[in-house]
Short mmCIF file of C-alpha atoms in Angstrom, two decimals:
data_model
loop_
_atom_site.label_atom_id
_atom_site.label_comp_id
_atom_site.label_asym_id
_atom_site.label_seq_id
_atom_site.Cartn_x
_atom_site.Cartn_y
_atom_site.Cartn_z
CA MET A 759 -15.20 -9.07 7.56
CA LEU A 760 -12.60 -10.76 9.71
CA LEU A 761 -11.63 -12.70 6.94
CA LEU A 762 -11.15 -10.71 3.93
CA CYS A 763 -9.71 -7.91 6.39
CA GLY A 764 -7.18 -10.82 7.71
CA VAL A 765 -5.95 -11.17 3.49
CA ALA A 766 -5.52 -7.63 3.39
CA PHE A 767 -3.50 -7.37 6.78
CA LEU A 768 -1.19 -10.04 5.82
CA ASP A 769 -0.64 -8.31 2.48
CA LEU A 770 0.18 -5.12 3.62
CA VAL A 771 2.35 -5.92 6.93
CA ASP A 772 4.34 -8.19 4.53
CA ALA A 773 5.77 -4.69 2.86
CA SER A 774 7.04 -3.40 6.07
CA ILE A 775 7.73 -6.81 8.05
CA VAL A 776 11.46 -7.35 6.47
CA ASN A 777 12.39 -3.85 7.33
CA VAL A 778 13.65 -4.46 11.03
CA ALA A 779 14.94 -7.53 9.93
CA LEU A 780 17.21 -6.07 7.06
CA PRO A 781 20.67 -5.98 8.63
CA SER A 782 20.31 -9.44 10.05
CA ILE A 783 19.37 -11.19 6.63
CA ARG A 784 22.45 -9.12 4.66
CA LYS A 785 24.29 -10.56 7.59
CA ASP A 786 23.31 -13.82 7.06
CA LEU A 787 22.80 -14.16 3.12
CA ASP A 788 26.33 -12.03 2.32
CA PHE A 789 24.16 -9.30 0.46
CA SER A 790 25.58 -6.24 -0.97
CA THR A 791 24.40 -2.91 0.07
CA GLN A 792 22.46 -2.63 -3.08
CA GLY A 793 21.37 -5.40 -3.36
CA LEU A 794 19.83 -5.36 -0.03
CA GLN A 795 17.23 -3.17 -1.66
CA TRP A 796 15.66 -5.63 -3.62
CA VAL A 797 14.27 -7.55 -0.18
CA PRO A 798 11.54 -4.98 0.38
CA SER A 799 11.57 -3.51 -3.10
CA GLY A 800 11.09 -6.94 -4.86
CA TYR A 801 7.73 -7.38 -3.13
CA LEU A 802 6.60 -3.91 -3.82
CA LEU A 803 7.39 -4.11 -7.62
CA THR A 804 5.39 -6.71 -8.54
CA TYR A 805 2.59 -5.87 -5.98
CA GLY A 806 2.26 -2.69 -7.87
CA GLY A 807 2.85 -3.96 -11.38
CA PHE A 808 0.36 -6.34 -11.39
CA MET A 809 -2.34 -5.13 -9.19
CA LEU A 810 -4.70 -3.91 -12.09
CA LEU A 811 -4.49 -7.43 -13.84
CA GLY A 812 -4.87 -9.10 -10.45
CA GLY A 813 -8.22 -6.97 -9.99
CA ARG A 814 -9.87 -7.40 -13.52
CA ALA A 815 -9.06 -11.02 -13.59
CA ALA A 816 -11.06 -11.13 -10.29
CA ASP A 817 -14.40 -9.69 -12.05
CA LEU A 818 -13.67 -11.75 -15.29
CA PHE A 819 -12.89 -15.34 -13.68
CA GLY A 820 -14.26 -15.01 -10.00
CA ARG A 821 -13.35 -13.12 -6.99
CA ARG A 822 -13.04 -16.60 -4.74
CA ARG A 823 -11.17 -18.18 -7.54
CA ILE A 824 -8.49 -15.49 -7.80
CA LEU A 825 -8.35 -15.25 -4.12
CA LEU A 826 -7.85 -18.87 -3.43
CA THR A 827 -5.13 -18.94 -6.46
CA GLY A 828 -3.03 -15.59 -4.83
CA THR A 829 -3.32 -16.79 -1.65
CA THR A 830 -1.55 -20.10 -2.59
CA VAL A 831 0.59 -18.91 -4.70
CA PHE A 832 1.86 -16.45 -1.77
CA ALA A 833 2.00 -19.52 0.85
CA VAL A 834 4.43 -21.45 -1.44
CA ALA A 835 6.60 -18.10 -2.04
CA SER A 836 6.84 -17.60 1.65
CA LEU A 837 8.11 -20.90 2.40
CA ALA A 838 10.42 -20.56 -0.08
CA GLY A 839 11.86 -17.24 1.21
CA GLY A 840 11.90 -18.87 4.53
CA PHE A 841 14.21 -21.36 3.32
CA ALA A 842 16.40 -19.25 0.92
CA ASN A 843 20.09 -20.17 1.39
CA THR A 844 20.82 -17.60 -1.59
CA ALA A 845 20.37 -13.66 -1.91
CA GLY A 846 19.01 -14.57 -5.31
CA LEU A 847 16.46 -17.17 -4.38
CA LEU A 848 14.98 -15.16 -1.03
CA VAL A 849 14.37 -11.86 -4.03
CA ALA A 850 13.00 -14.27 -5.90
CA ALA A 851 11.08 -15.36 -3.33
CA ARG A 852 9.57 -11.61 -2.91
CA LEU A 853 9.08 -11.20 -6.63
CA VAL A 854 6.55 -14.37 -6.40
CA GLN A 855 5.25 -13.05 -3.27
CA GLY A 856 4.16 -10.08 -4.69
CA ILE A 857 2.52 -11.46 -7.50
CA GLY A 858 0.56 -13.18 -5.21
CA ALA A 859 -0.46 -10.32 -2.70
CA ALA A 860 -1.36 -8.56 -6.35
CA LEU A 861 -4.35 -11.31 -6.88
CA MET A 862 -5.20 -11.26 -3.00
CA MET A 863 -5.91 -7.80 -2.19
CA PRO A 864 -8.47 -6.72 -4.88
CA ALA A 865 -9.99 -9.90 -5.00
CA ALA A 866 -10.70 -9.58 -1.12
CA LEU A 867 -12.04 -5.32 -1.15
CA SER A 868 -14.27 -6.93 -4.23
CA LEU A 869 -15.50 -9.49 -1.97
CA LEU A 870 -16.23 -6.96 0.66
CA THR A 871 -17.73 -4.61 -1.48
CA THR A 872 -20.59 -7.07 -3.04
CA THR A 873 -20.84 -8.94 0.20
CA PHE A 874 -22.25 -6.37 2.50
CA LYS A 875 -25.58 -4.49 1.82
CA GLU A 876 -24.89 -0.57 0.71
CA GLY A 877 -25.80 1.20 4.01
CA SER A 878 -24.45 0.88 7.21
CA ASP A 879 -23.43 -2.71 7.28
CA ARG A 880 -20.98 -1.62 4.08
CA THR A 881 -19.80 1.46 6.11
CA LYS A 882 -18.57 -0.29 8.97
CA ALA A 883 -16.90 -3.25 6.75
CA PHE A 884 -15.09 -0.47 4.64
CA GLY A 885 -14.12 0.86 8.30
CA ALA A 886 -12.70 -2.06 9.53
CA TRP A 887 -10.52 -2.34 6.39
CA GLY A 888 -9.28 1.13 6.32
CA ALA A 889 -8.29 0.39 10.17
CA VAL A 890 -6.60 -2.78 9.26
CA ALA A 891 -4.53 -0.71 6.47
CA GLY A 892 -3.41 1.90 8.93
CA LEU A 893 -2.43 -0.92 11.21
CA ALA A 894 -0.19 -2.81 8.94
CA SER A 895 2.63 -0.87 8.56
CA ALA A 896 3.19 0.01 12.59
CA VAL A 897 2.29 -3.38 12.95
CA GLY A 898 4.43 -4.84 10.35
CA VAL A 899 7.59 -3.23 12.23
CA LEU A 900 6.69 -4.56 15.54
CA ALA A 901 6.21 -7.78 14.23
CA GLY A 902 9.83 -7.81 12.39
CA GLY A 903 11.52 -6.53 15.40
CA LEU A 904 9.86 -9.52 17.74
CA LEU A 905 10.65 -12.08 15.23
CA THR A 906 14.06 -11.06 14.48
CA ASP A 907 15.13 -10.66 17.99
CA GLY A 908 13.43 -13.75 18.83
CA PRO A 909 13.75 -17.27 16.85
CA GLY A 910 15.17 -15.19 13.83
CA TRP A 911 14.73 -13.07 10.62
CA ARG A 912 13.49 -16.36 8.76
CA TRP A 913 10.15 -16.15 10.76
CA VAL A 914 9.25 -12.98 9.16
CA MET A 915 8.98 -15.62 6.47
CA PHE A 916 7.61 -18.37 8.10
CA VAL A 917 5.02 -16.80 9.83
CA ASN A 918 3.11 -16.35 6.28
CA PRO A 919 2.01 -19.73 5.72
CA PRO A 920 0.11 -20.60 8.49
CA VAL A 921 -1.79 -17.67 8.15
CA CYS A 922 -2.54 -18.41 4.37
CA LEU A 923 -3.89 -21.84 5.19
CA LEU A 924 -6.17 -20.56 7.57
CA ILE A 925 -7.58 -18.07 5.07
CA LEU A 926 -7.83 -20.93 2.26
CA VAL A 927 -9.79 -22.99 4.22
CA ALA A 928 -11.82 -19.99 5.50
CA ALA A 929 -12.71 -18.60 2.06
CA TYR A 930 -13.53 -22.24 0.30
CA ARG A 931 -16.27 -22.72 2.83
CA MET A 932 -17.80 -19.17 3.23
CA PHE A 933 -17.60 -18.20 -0.03
CA GLU A 934 -19.86 -19.65 -2.92
CA PRO A 935 -18.06 -20.53 -6.12
CA GLU A 936 -19.01 -17.92 -8.86
CA ASP A 937 -20.57 -19.51 -12.20
CA LYS A 938 -17.81 -18.28 -14.46
CA LYS A 939 -15.10 -20.11 -16.91
CA VAL A 940 -11.65 -20.08 -16.49
CA SER A 941 -11.16 -18.53 -20.37
CA ILE A 942 -8.92 -16.28 -21.47
CA LYS A 943 -10.67 -15.58 -24.90
CA GLY A 944 -11.99 -12.36 -25.02
CA LEU A 945 -9.67 -10.86 -22.28
CA ASP A 946 -7.68 -8.01 -23.47
CA LEU A 947 -4.36 -9.42 -23.02
CA PHE A 948 -2.36 -7.07 -25.16
CA GLY A 949 -3.79 -4.60 -22.61
CA ALA A 950 -2.57 -6.60 -19.95
CA PHE A 951 1.00 -6.76 -21.39
CA LEU A 952 1.28 -3.30 -21.61
CA VAL A 953 -0.52 -2.24 -18.14
CA THR A 954 1.49 -4.94 -16.24
CA SER A 955 4.74 -3.95 -18.43
CA GLY A 956 4.14 -0.33 -17.83
CA MET A 957 3.76 -0.53 -14.24
CA LEU A 958 6.87 -2.89 -12.93
CA LEU A 959 9.01 -0.29 -15.06
CA LEU A 960 7.77 2.59 -13.21
CA VAL A 961 7.85 0.97 -9.98
CA PHE A 962 11.35 -0.08 -10.75
CA ALA A 963 12.60 3.19 -12.16
CA LEU A 964 11.10 4.98 -8.70
CA VAL A 965 12.88 2.18 -6.46
CA LYS A 966 16.19 2.74 -8.62
CA ALA A 967 16.26 6.33 -9.08
CA PRO A 968 17.68 7.53 -5.78
CA ASP A 969 20.72 4.88 -6.73
CA GLN A 970 21.02 5.92 -10.80
CA GLY A 971 20.26 9.82 -9.84
CA TRP A 972 16.83 11.76 -10.87
CA GLY A 973 18.48 12.97 -13.95
CA SER A 974 20.81 10.11 -15.06
CA ALA A 975 19.46 8.99 -18.45
CA ARG A 976 18.85 5.30 -17.64
CA THR A 977 16.48 7.04 -14.86
CA VAL A 978 14.89 9.26 -17.95
CA LEU A 979 14.41 6.30 -20.09
CA GLU A 980 13.04 4.28 -17.80
CA LEU A 981 10.28 6.57 -16.89
CA SER A 982 9.69 7.14 -20.09
CA GLY A 983 9.08 4.04 -21.48
CA ALA A 984 6.85 3.50 -18.26
CA GLY A 985 5.15 6.25 -19.47
CA VAL A 986 4.70 5.64 -23.50
CA LEU A 987 3.76 1.73 -22.04
CA LEU A 988 0.80 3.43 -20.17
CA VAL A 989 -0.04 5.96 -22.54
CA VAL A 990 -0.40 3.17 -25.59
CA PHE A 991 -2.35 1.24 -23.09
CA LEU A 992 -4.88 4.02 -22.26
CA LEU A 993 -5.27 4.42 -26.25
CA ASN A 994 -5.73 0.61 -26.46
CA GLU A 995 -8.60 0.38 -23.95
CA ARG A 996 -10.76 2.99 -25.74
CA VAL A 997 -10.23 0.99 -29.20
CA THR A 998 -10.46 -2.94 -27.52
CA ARG A 999 -14.05 -4.32 -27.43
CA GLN A 1000 -13.36 -6.21 -24.14
CA PRO A 1001 -10.81 -3.62 -22.44
CA LEU A 1002 -8.82 -4.47 -19.09
CA LEU A 1003 -9.63 -1.02 -18.04
CA PRO A 1004 -13.16 0.47 -18.95
CA LEU A 1005 -12.56 3.83 -19.15
CA SER A 1006 -16.35 4.63 -17.76
CA ILE A 1007 -15.35 3.85 -14.57
CA PHE A 1008 -14.15 7.35 -14.09
CA ARG A 1009 -17.41 8.55 -14.90
CA ILE A 1010 -18.07 8.01 -11.18
CA ARG A 1011 -17.69 11.27 -10.19
CA GLY A 1012 -15.08 11.58 -7.44
CA LEU A 1013 -13.46 7.98 -7.96
CA ALA A 1014 -10.10 9.42 -9.90
CA ALA A 1015 -9.73 11.98 -7.15
CA ALA A 1016 -10.03 9.34 -4.05
CA ASP A 1017 -7.52 7.15 -5.81
CA PHE A 1018 -4.99 10.21 -5.96
CA THR A 1019 -5.94 11.29 -2.67
CA GLN A 1020 -4.52 7.72 -1.78
CA LEU A 1021 -1.33 7.86 -3.79
CA VAL A 1022 -0.19 11.04 -2.32
CA SER A 1023 -1.01 10.44 1.28
CA VAL A 1024 0.75 6.92 0.87
CA ALA A 1025 3.91 8.72 -0.35
CA GLY A 1026 4.18 10.18 3.18
CA PHE A 1027 2.83 7.42 5.39
CA ILE A 1028 5.12 4.73 3.97
CA SER A 1029 7.80 7.22 3.88
CA MET A 1030 7.22 7.95 7.36
CA PHE A 1031 7.63 4.60 9.00
CA PHE A 1032 11.00 3.91 6.98
CA PHE A 1033 12.76 7.22 8.16
CA LEU A 1034 11.61 6.74 11.74
CA THR A 1035 12.94 3.35 11.42
CA LEU A 1036 16.32 4.37 10.76
CA TYR A 1037 16.16 7.28 13.32
CA MET A 1038 15.27 4.69 16.12
CA GLN A 1039 18.30 2.14 14.65
CA GLY A 1040 20.79 4.21 13.05
CA VAL A 1041 20.66 7.37 15.58
CA LEU A 1042 19.02 6.27 18.80
CA GLY A 1043 20.61 2.78 18.84
CA TYR A 1044 17.40 0.73 19.49
CA SER A 1045 17.46 -2.90 18.99
CA PRO A 1046 14.71 -4.34 16.66
CA ILE A 1047 12.60 -5.57 19.34
CA ARG A 1048 12.81 -2.01 20.86
CA THR A 1049 12.18 -0.56 17.33
CA GLY A 1050 9.06 -2.70 16.72
CA LEU A 1051 7.60 -1.60 20.62
CA ALA A 1052 8.13 2.10 19.78
CA TYR A 1053 5.49 1.52 17.43
CA LEU A 1054 2.56 0.20 19.62
CA PRO A 1055 1.10 3.59 20.09
CA ILE A 1056 0.70 4.08 16.40
CA THR A 1057 -1.32 1.21 16.46
CA VAL A 1058 -3.32 2.29 19.26
CA GLY A 1059 -3.73 5.85 17.78
CA VAL A 1060 -4.93 4.23 14.47
CA GLY A 1061 -7.51 1.75 16.40
CA ILE A 1062 -8.98 4.68 17.93
CA GLY A 1063 -9.31 7.08 14.79
CA ALA A 1064 -10.78 4.11 12.96
CA SER A 1065 -13.03 3.06 15.42
CA ILE A 1066 -14.34 6.84 15.54
CA ALA A 1067 -14.40 7.92 11.72
CA PRO A 1068 -17.37 5.42 10.33
CA LYS A 1069 -19.52 7.37 12.97
CA LEU A 1070 -18.08 10.69 12.02
CA VAL A 1071 -19.05 9.79 8.12
CA ALA A 1072 -22.55 8.83 8.90
CA LYS A 1073 -22.85 12.61 10.30
CA VAL A 1074 -21.03 14.71 7.86
CA GLY A 1075 -19.44 12.31 4.92
CA THR A 1076 -16.10 11.16 3.62
CA ARG A 1077 -14.92 14.31 2.49
CA PRO A 1078 -14.45 16.18 5.83
CA VAL A 1079 -13.19 13.18 7.63
CA VAL A 1080 -10.25 12.66 4.92
CA VAL A 1081 -9.65 16.33 4.80
CA VAL A 1082 -9.55 16.64 8.43
CA GLY A 1083 -7.47 13.71 9.29
CA SER A 1084 -5.18 14.10 6.72
CA VAL A 1085 -4.24 17.81 8.44
CA ILE A 1086 -4.11 16.21 11.66
CA ALA A 1087 -1.95 13.47 10.59
CA SER A 1088 0.00 15.79 9.00
CA SER A 1089 0.64 17.95 11.81
CA GLY A 1090 1.92 14.88 13.77
CA ILE A 1091 4.59 13.95 11.17
CA PHE A 1092 5.38 17.46 11.38
CA LEU A 1093 6.12 17.16 14.90
CA LEU A 1094 8.40 14.11 14.30
CA SER A 1095 10.44 15.83 12.01
CA ARG A 1096 11.60 17.83 14.46
CA LEU A 1097 14.39 15.39 15.27
CA LYS A 1098 17.51 15.71 17.51
CA VAL A 1099 20.71 13.95 17.84
CA ASP A 1100 20.31 13.14 21.81
CA GLY A 1101 16.36 12.79 21.36
CA SER A 1102 14.23 10.60 23.40
CA PHE A 1103 10.96 8.19 22.68
CA THR A 1104 9.02 10.30 25.38
CA THR A 1105 9.54 13.99 24.37
CA GLY A 1106 10.62 13.41 20.53
CA LEU A 1107 8.38 10.74 19.18
CA LEU A 1108 5.53 9.79 21.60
CA PRO A 1109 3.53 12.85 21.01
CA GLY A 1110 3.70 13.16 17.24
CA MET A 1111 3.10 9.27 16.74
CA VAL A 1112 -0.08 9.89 18.59
CA VAL A 1113 -1.35 12.40 16.70
CA MET A 1114 -0.26 11.35 13.29
CA ALA A 1115 -1.57 7.78 14.51
CA PHE A 1116 -5.39 9.22 15.25
CA GLY A 1117 -5.62 11.38 11.90
CA LEU A 1118 -4.22 7.96 9.76
CA GLY A 1119 -7.70 6.38 11.10
CA PHE A 1120 -9.17 9.00 9.87
CA VAL A 1121 -7.76 9.03 6.64
CA PHE A 1122 -7.54 5.15 5.56
CA VAL A 1123 -11.75 4.43 6.71
CA ALA A 1124 -12.86 7.56 4.85
CA ILE A 1125 -10.84 6.76 1.38
CA THR A 1126 -11.22 3.95 1.20
CA THR A 1127 -15.27 4.42 1.07
CA ALA A 1128 -15.03 7.42 -0.82
CA ALA A 1129 -13.15 5.34 -3.71
CA ASN A 1130 -15.46 2.45 -3.37
CA ALA A 1131 -18.70 4.42 -3.49
CA GLY A 1132 -21.10 3.62 -6.16
CA VAL A 1133 -19.12 1.29 -8.04
CA PRO A 1134 -21.22 -1.41 -9.67
CA HIS A 1135 -20.50 -4.88 -8.87
CA HIS A 1136 -19.15 -6.14 -11.90
CA GLN A 1137 -16.28 -3.74 -11.44
CA ALA A 1138 -15.91 -3.95 -7.82
CA GLY A 1139 -12.15 -5.82 -8.77
CA LEU A 1140 -11.28 -2.96 -10.73
CA ALA A 1141 -11.74 -0.33 -8.19
CA ALA A 1142 -10.15 -2.42 -5.55
CA ALA A 1143 -7.07 -2.58 -8.36
CA LEU A 1144 -6.82 0.81 -8.56
CA LEU A 1145 -7.02 1.98 -4.82
CA ASN A 1146 -4.35 -0.42 -4.20
CA ALA A 1147 -2.64 0.45 -7.14
CA SER A 1148 -2.43 4.11 -6.05
CA GLN A 1149 -0.99 2.97 -2.50
CA GLN A 1150 1.90 0.63 -4.12
CA VAL A 1151 2.90 3.55 -6.57
CA GLY A 1152 2.89 6.13 -3.93
CA GLY A 1153 4.75 4.26 -1.61
CA ALA A 1154 6.90 3.72 -4.13
CA LEU A 1155 7.39 7.68 -5.33
CA GLY A 1156 7.73 8.64 -1.82
CA LEU A 1157 10.29 6.44 -0.87
CA ALA A 1158 12.16 7.25 -3.85
CA VAL A 1159 11.40 11.04 -3.63
CA PHE A 1160 11.88 11.86 0.15
CA SER A 1161 15.26 9.19 0.08
CA ALA A 1162 16.46 11.81 -2.56
CA VAL A 1163 15.45 14.97 -0.19
CA SER A 1164 17.27 12.87 2.61
CA THR A 1165 20.24 12.21 0.85
CA ALA A 1166 20.94 15.73 -0.19
CA ARG A 1167 20.50 17.03 2.86
CA VAL A 1168 22.93 14.48 4.33
CA ASN A 1169 25.79 15.34 1.78
CA HIS A 1170 25.04 19.42 2.03
CA GLN A 1171 25.63 18.87 5.61
CA LEU A 1172 28.71 16.99 5.62
CA ALA A 1173 30.01 19.15 2.91
CA HIS A 1174 29.93 21.87 5.77
CA GLY A 1175 31.83 19.83 8.45
CA VAL A 1176 28.72 18.50 10.31
CA SER A 1177 29.65 15.26 12.00
CA GLN A 1178 28.14 12.01 10.54
CA PRO A 1179 25.30 11.65 13.37
CA ALA A 1180 24.36 14.85 13.10
CA ALA A 1181 23.91 15.11 9.08
CA PHE A 1182 22.59 11.69 9.08
CA THR A 1183 19.76 13.01 11.69
CA SER A 1184 18.75 16.60 9.58
CA GLY A 1185 18.35 14.69 6.49
CA LEU A 1186 15.97 12.28 8.03
CA SER A 1187 14.34 15.37 9.56
CA ARG A 1188 14.16 17.09 6.29
CA ALA A 1189 12.42 13.74 4.27
CA LEU A 1190 10.00 13.77 7.44
CA PHE A 1191 9.20 17.49 6.78
CA ALA A 1192 8.35 16.77 3.24
CA CYS A 1193 6.21 13.58 4.02
CA ALA A 1194 3.95 15.95 6.42
CA VAL A 1195 3.94 18.31 3.26
CA ALA A 1196 2.95 15.54 0.99
CA VAL A 1197 -0.02 14.35 3.49
CA MET A 1198 -1.08 18.01 3.81
CA CYS A 1199 -1.31 17.93 -0.34
CA GLY A 1200 -3.41 15.04 0.21
CA ALA A 1201 -5.43 17.00 2.17
CA VAL A 1202 -6.36 19.81 -0.74
CA ILE A 1203 -6.52 16.87 -3.27
CA ALA A 1204 -9.64 15.15 -1.14
CA LEU A 1205 -11.60 18.34 -1.54
CA ARG A 1206 -12.26 16.85 -5.15
CA THR A 1207 -13.74 13.91 -4.06
CA ARG A 1208 -17.17 12.95 -3.40
CA ASN A 1209 -18.72 13.73 0.09
CA VAL A 1210 -20.33 10.32 0.47
CA HIS A 1211 -22.25 9.59 3.41
CA SER A 1212 -23.79 6.18 2.78
CA GLU A 1213 -23.46 3.75 0.04
CA ALA A 1214 -27.03 3.77 -0.45
CA GLU A 1215 -26.47 7.59 -0.92
CA ALA A 1216 -23.70 6.93 -3.38
CA GLU A 1217 -25.14 4.27 -5.57
CA GLY A 1218 -28.18 6.42 -6.40
CA LEU A 1219 -26.21 9.16 -7.52
CA ALA A 1220 -24.25 6.64 -9.51
CA GLU A 1221 -27.27 5.70 -11.03
CA VAL A 1222 -28.75 8.58 -11.68
CA GLU A 1223 -25.30 10.01 -13.27
CA GLY A 1224 -25.40 6.73 -15.67
CA LEU A 1225 -28.82 7.45 -16.71
CA VAL A 1226 -27.87 11.01 -17.57
CA ALA A 1227 -24.99 9.59 -19.50
CA VAL A 1228 -26.95 7.34 -21.51
CA GLY A 1229 -29.62 9.96 -22.36
#
């Protein structure tokens, strides 16, 4: 469990660890303002774009094999990024890192699902996984600040290879090789091309939309093109003999709702960390290391919430835990949205952080359990990929939409003679309010998820539903 949660932590923390280091990276490698966004966005692009392919590959070719392959790719790309002496090389390294992570993450989560027996063992394992997912964003910012102010920004990349080496050795020794031949014969290559291209174009469009404009012809064409590719992919999956995404997986009641809850909630959570970092550094004048340390209460709060959540799931089920957790987290983000130019950490940020973190621990634990409940072993990698793909698309969508909300508010304030610091703070405040609304919408969607008390219950219900469908 520690090994697999370590894989999740490594992949998720790399999505946020570079954020605090961006000013140093820009100065050292002479990035343009527009080009700098591709340091975090390049990772997000390929991570989300290749996720579904990585999950299906884990099911078809062996989870241990795909985990080892993805970890190796991730380690090599991290090393190359640490030694990068040009902006282009660093962005290329981040793109390859994302591909490695897209192989690692679904393989690790499906190994977690298939290794632990149904019941309390698997519920506890999912609890640990959910806690790691909640902690990663906060710890990423903390680690990024410590490393950037310490040995330098390159160590946000150099820290990965030693961890990858430990994962490789441990995974090689702990997991038995699966008796699956490596062959692309029978693989839905056309479907793989369609879904990967569609996801890449979708995430790319969402990342670029704030700069290009949501109503620009280029944005409309990119989003339309992504939609067409994904629709054709679904049509292809209905007729192909060995589909990359067997649509029968959505017969598992509550699976789609759980994934959609993850997408909407993560759109609010990931964006919240982004805007809080901008506020602390851009308005309050915090250094990178002070910004990182400011996130320590969130790591504690998430840990407490995640430790309580599995016990609540066993008593009342996943649905109430997700709904209550989302309401608590949304309330915390609402408190955070009341930013002031002359605000302080103790009275302005700390209360909202603690409340939000507690709810965040509830949400990630319960939604991970709900999204994997009742999934057959041979589709565990696919279910893991769907959950994680919803997270990446949600993150990209949230940053794109809420950045546009913030920018519009700033421009409106400046046009009415408001000072630059006040306008910037007002924009961040409006964006954080939108994040709170998104998380609250996640609570509403969660009402459609299956209420699972244990994996044994979920698998029994799934078996009955399968027999009824066959009948």
